[in-house]
């Protein structure tokens, strides 16, 4: 039996297709972590956007609140685009495949 060197122990196992797997190489760990964080932030951004639209439709917000929420969501979307660009990620890179449940984020 051959011992696995320490530097090889943390690599991800090969996977058919390689989709949705994090590459635990030291060179990509920062990008992979950013990808995971941005995925969670994008999910929350989309949920906040849907909630805001529902509240707009129901008339639950004052005009000032509507403007503030709209501006905040626009700024968040712009910042997300900046971070994706910085790390070479596309919007579809943030959509995790949940197997039989389908994608995490709705496809546009």
PDB file of C-alpha atoms in Angstrom:
ATOM      1  CA  UNK A   1       0.000   0.000   0.000  1.00  0.00           C
ATOM      2  CA  UNK A   2       1.400   3.370  -1.034  1.00  0.00           C
ATOM      3  CA  UNK A   3       1.119   6.295   1.366  1.00  0.00           C
ATOM      4  CA  UNK A   4      -0.579   9.399  -0.029  1.00  0.00           C
ATOM      5  CA  UNK A   5       1.660  12.464   0.305  1.00  0.00           C
ATOM      6  CA  UNK A   6       0.268  15.210   2.548  1.00  0.00           C
ATOM      7  CA  UNK A   7       0.070  17.703  -0.310  1.00  0.00           C
ATOM      8  CA  UNK A   8      -2.151  15.289  -2.305  1.00  0.00           C
ATOM      9  CA  UNK A   9      -4.449  14.337   0.555  1.00  0.00           C
ATOM     10  CA  UNK A  10      -6.766  17.367   0.225  1.00  0.00           C
ATOM     11  CA  UNK A  11      -7.345  17.226  -3.527  1.00  0.00           C
ATOM     12  CA  UNK A  12     -10.847  16.508  -4.686  1.00  0.00           C
ATOM     13  CA  UNK A  13     -11.386  13.068  -6.141  1.00  0.00           C
ATOM     14  CA  UNK A  14     -11.944  12.930  -9.890  1.00  0.00           C
ATOM     15  CA  UNK A  15     -15.631  13.033 -10.708  1.00  0.00           C
ATOM     16  CA  UNK A  16     -17.393  12.133 -13.919  1.00  0.00           C
ATOM     17  CA  UNK A  17     -18.098  15.379 -15.684  1.00  0.00           C
ATOM     18  CA  UNK A  18     -16.508  17.414 -12.890  1.00  0.00           C
ATOM     19  CA  UNK A  19     -19.594  19.648 -12.586  1.00  0.00           C
ATOM     20  CA  UNK A  20     -20.381  21.222  -9.278  1.00  0.00           C
ATOM     21  CA  UNK A  21     -17.226  19.999  -7.589  1.00  0.00           C
ATOM     22  CA  UNK A  22     -14.854  22.290  -5.769  1.00  0.00           C
ATOM     23  CA  UNK A  23     -11.251  21.936  -6.853  1.00  0.00           C
ATOM     24  CA  UNK A  24      -9.333  21.999  -3.593  1.00  0.00           C
ATOM     25  CA  UNK A  25      -6.043  22.907  -5.206  1.00  0.00           C
ATOM     26  CA  UNK A  26      -4.171  25.597  -3.258  1.00  0.00           C
ATOM     27  CA  UNK A  27      -4.077  27.780  -6.389  1.00  0.00           C
ATOM     28  CA  UNK A  28      -7.875  27.893  -6.702  1.00  0.00           C
ATOM     29  CA  UNK A  29      -9.085  27.757  -3.106  1.00  0.00           C
ATOM     30  CA  UNK A  30      -9.617  31.544  -2.922  1.00  0.00           C
ATOM     31  CA  UNK A  31     -11.647  31.576  -6.152  1.00  0.00           C
ATOM     32  CA  UNK A  32     -13.671  28.542  -5.018  1.00  0.00           C
ATOM     33  CA  UNK A  33     -14.430  30.185  -1.678  1.00  0.00           C
ATOM     34  CA  UNK A  34     -15.455  33.421  -3.410  1.00  0.00           C
ATOM     35  CA  UNK A  35     -17.677  31.378  -5.748  1.00  0.00           C
ATOM     36  CA  UNK A  36     -19.439  29.749  -2.796  1.00  0.00           C
ATOM     37  CA  UNK A  37     -19.900  33.046  -0.933  1.00  0.00           C
ATOM     38  CA  UNK A  38     -21.169  34.822  -4.041  1.00  0.00           C
ATOM     39  CA  UNK A  39     -23.606  31.980  -4.678  1.00  0.00           C
ATOM     40  CA  UNK A  40     -25.117  32.440  -1.219  1.00  0.00           C
ATOM     41  CA  UNK A  41     -25.208  36.228  -1.625  1.00  0.00           C
ATOM     42  CA  UNK A  42     -26.851  35.883  -5.059  1.00  0.00           C
ATOM     43  CA  UNK A  43     -29.501  33.569  -3.623  1.00  0.00           C
ATOM     44  CA  UNK A  44     -30.241  36.093  -0.868  1.00  0.00           C
ATOM     45  CA  UNK A  45     -30.245  38.985  -3.373  1.00  0.00           C
ATOM     46  CA  UNK A  46     -32.821  37.214  -5.528  1.00  0.00           C
ATOM     47  CA  UNK A  47     -34.983  36.408  -2.503  1.00  0.00           C
ATOM     48  CA  UNK A  48     -34.821  40.051  -1.363  1.00  0.00           C
ATOM     49  CA  UNK A  49     -35.739  41.196  -4.865  1.00  0.00           C
ATOM     50  CA  UNK A  50     -38.792  38.911  -4.967  1.00  0.00           C
ATOM     51  CA  UNK A  51     -39.868  40.070  -1.510  1.00  0.00           C
ATOM     52  CA  UNK A  52     -39.493  43.716  -2.561  1.00  0.00           C
ATOM     53  CA  UNK A  53     -41.548  43.129  -5.728  1.00  0.00           C
ATOM     54  CA  UNK A  54     -44.276  41.462  -3.684  1.00  0.00           C
ATOM     55  CA  UNK A  55     -44.318  44.399  -1.269  1.00  0.00           C
ATOM     56  CA  UNK A  56     -44.381  46.891  -4.171  1.00  0.00           C
ATOM     57  CA  UNK A  57     -47.358  45.062  -5.704  1.00  0.00           C
ATOM     58  CA  UNK A  58     -49.215  45.003  -2.385  1.00  0.00           C
ATOM     59  CA  UNK A  59     -48.503  48.680  -1.704  1.00  0.00           C
ATOM     60  CA  UNK A  60     -46.784  47.936   1.620  1.00  0.00           C
ATOM     61  CA  UNK A  61     -43.994  50.451   1.026  1.00  0.00           C
ATOM     62  CA  UNK A  62     -43.954  54.228   0.981  1.00  0.00           C
ATOM     63  CA  UNK A  63     -42.548  55.949  -2.091  1.00  0.00           C
ATOM     64  CA  UNK A  64     -39.338  56.704  -0.162  1.00  0.00           C
ATOM     65  CA  UNK A  65     -38.986  53.061   0.915  1.00  0.00           C
ATOM     66  CA  UNK A  66     -39.559  51.854  -2.654  1.00  0.00           C
ATOM     67  CA  UNK A  67     -36.820  54.160  -3.920  1.00  0.00           C
ATOM     68  CA  UNK A  68     -34.397  53.101  -1.169  1.00  0.00           C
ATOM     69  CA  UNK A  69     -35.039  49.381  -1.720  1.00  0.00           C
ATOM     70  CA  UNK A  70     -34.698  49.763  -5.495  1.00  0.00           C
ATOM     71  CA  UNK A  71     -31.410  51.659  -5.158  1.00  0.00           C
ATOM     72  CA  UNK A  72     -30.041  49.127  -2.666  1.00  0.00           C
ATOM     73  CA  UNK A  73     -30.888  46.191  -4.945  1.00  0.00           C
ATOM     74  CA  UNK A  74     -29.305  47.940  -7.940  1.00  0.00           C
ATOM     75  CA  UNK A  75     -26.122  48.668  -5.986  1.00  0.00           C
ATOM     76  CA  UNK A  76     -25.948  45.083  -4.741  1.00  0.00           C
ATOM     77  CA  UNK A  77     -26.382  43.745  -8.268  1.00  0.00           C
ATOM     78  CA  UNK A  78     -23.599  46.066  -9.525  1.00  0.00           C
ATOM     79  CA  UNK A  79     -21.249  45.004  -6.730  1.00  0.00           C
ATOM     80  CA  UNK A  80     -21.965  41.339  -7.461  1.00  0.00           C
ATOM     81  CA  UNK A  81     -21.065  41.920 -11.123  1.00  0.00           C
ATOM     82  CA  UNK A  82     -17.796  43.601 -10.080  1.00  0.00           C
ATOM     83  CA  UNK A  83     -16.849  40.685  -7.826  1.00  0.00           C
ATOM     84  CA  UNK A  84     -17.749  38.097 -10.482  1.00  0.00           C
ATOM     85  CA  UNK A  85     -15.585  39.953 -12.995  1.00  0.00           C
ATOM     86  CA  UNK A  86     -12.684  40.221 -10.550  1.00  0.00           C
ATOM     87  CA  UNK A  87     -12.657  36.451 -10.054  1.00  0.00           C
ATOM     88  CA  UNK A  88     -13.505  35.502 -13.632  1.00  0.00           C
ATOM     89  CA  UNK A  89     -16.947  34.134 -12.806  1.00  0.00           C
ATOM     90  CA  UNK A  90     -20.072  34.246 -14.948  1.00  0.00           C
ATOM     91  CA  UNK A  91     -23.574  34.511 -13.437  1.00  0.00           C
ATOM     92  CA  UNK A  92     -24.248  30.873 -14.395  1.00  0.00           C
ATOM     93  CA  UNK A  93     -21.130  29.787 -12.440  1.00  0.00           C
ATOM     94  CA  UNK A  94     -22.992  30.702  -9.249  1.00  0.00           C
ATOM     95  CA  UNK A  95     -25.886  28.340  -9.925  1.00  0.00           C
ATOM     96  CA  UNK A  96     -25.257  25.097  -8.047  1.00  0.00           C
ATOM     97  CA  UNK A  97     -26.682  21.898  -9.489  1.00  0.00           C
ATOM     98  CA  UNK A  98     -28.706  20.208  -6.741  1.00  0.00           C
ATOM     99  CA  UNK A  99     -29.093  16.973  -8.685  1.00  0.00           C
ATOM    100  CA  UNK A 100     -32.688  15.745  -8.784  1.00  0.00           C
ATOM    101  CA  UNK A 101     -33.888  19.030  -7.240  1.00  0.00           C
ATOM    102  CA  UNK A 102     -32.507  21.002 -10.173  1.00  0.00           C
ATOM    103  CA  UNK A 103     -30.514  24.229 -10.047  1.00  0.00           C
ATOM    104  CA  UNK A 104     -30.292  26.327  -6.885  1.00  0.00           C
ATOM    105  CA  UNK A 105     -31.095  29.574  -8.687  1.00  0.00           C
ATOM    106  CA  UNK A 106     -33.816  30.053 -11.306  1.00  0.00           C
ATOM    107  CA  UNK A 107     -32.473  30.086 -14.847  1.00  0.00           C
ATOM    108  CA  UNK A 108     -33.107  33.365 -16.648  1.00  0.00           C
TER     109      UNK A 108
END
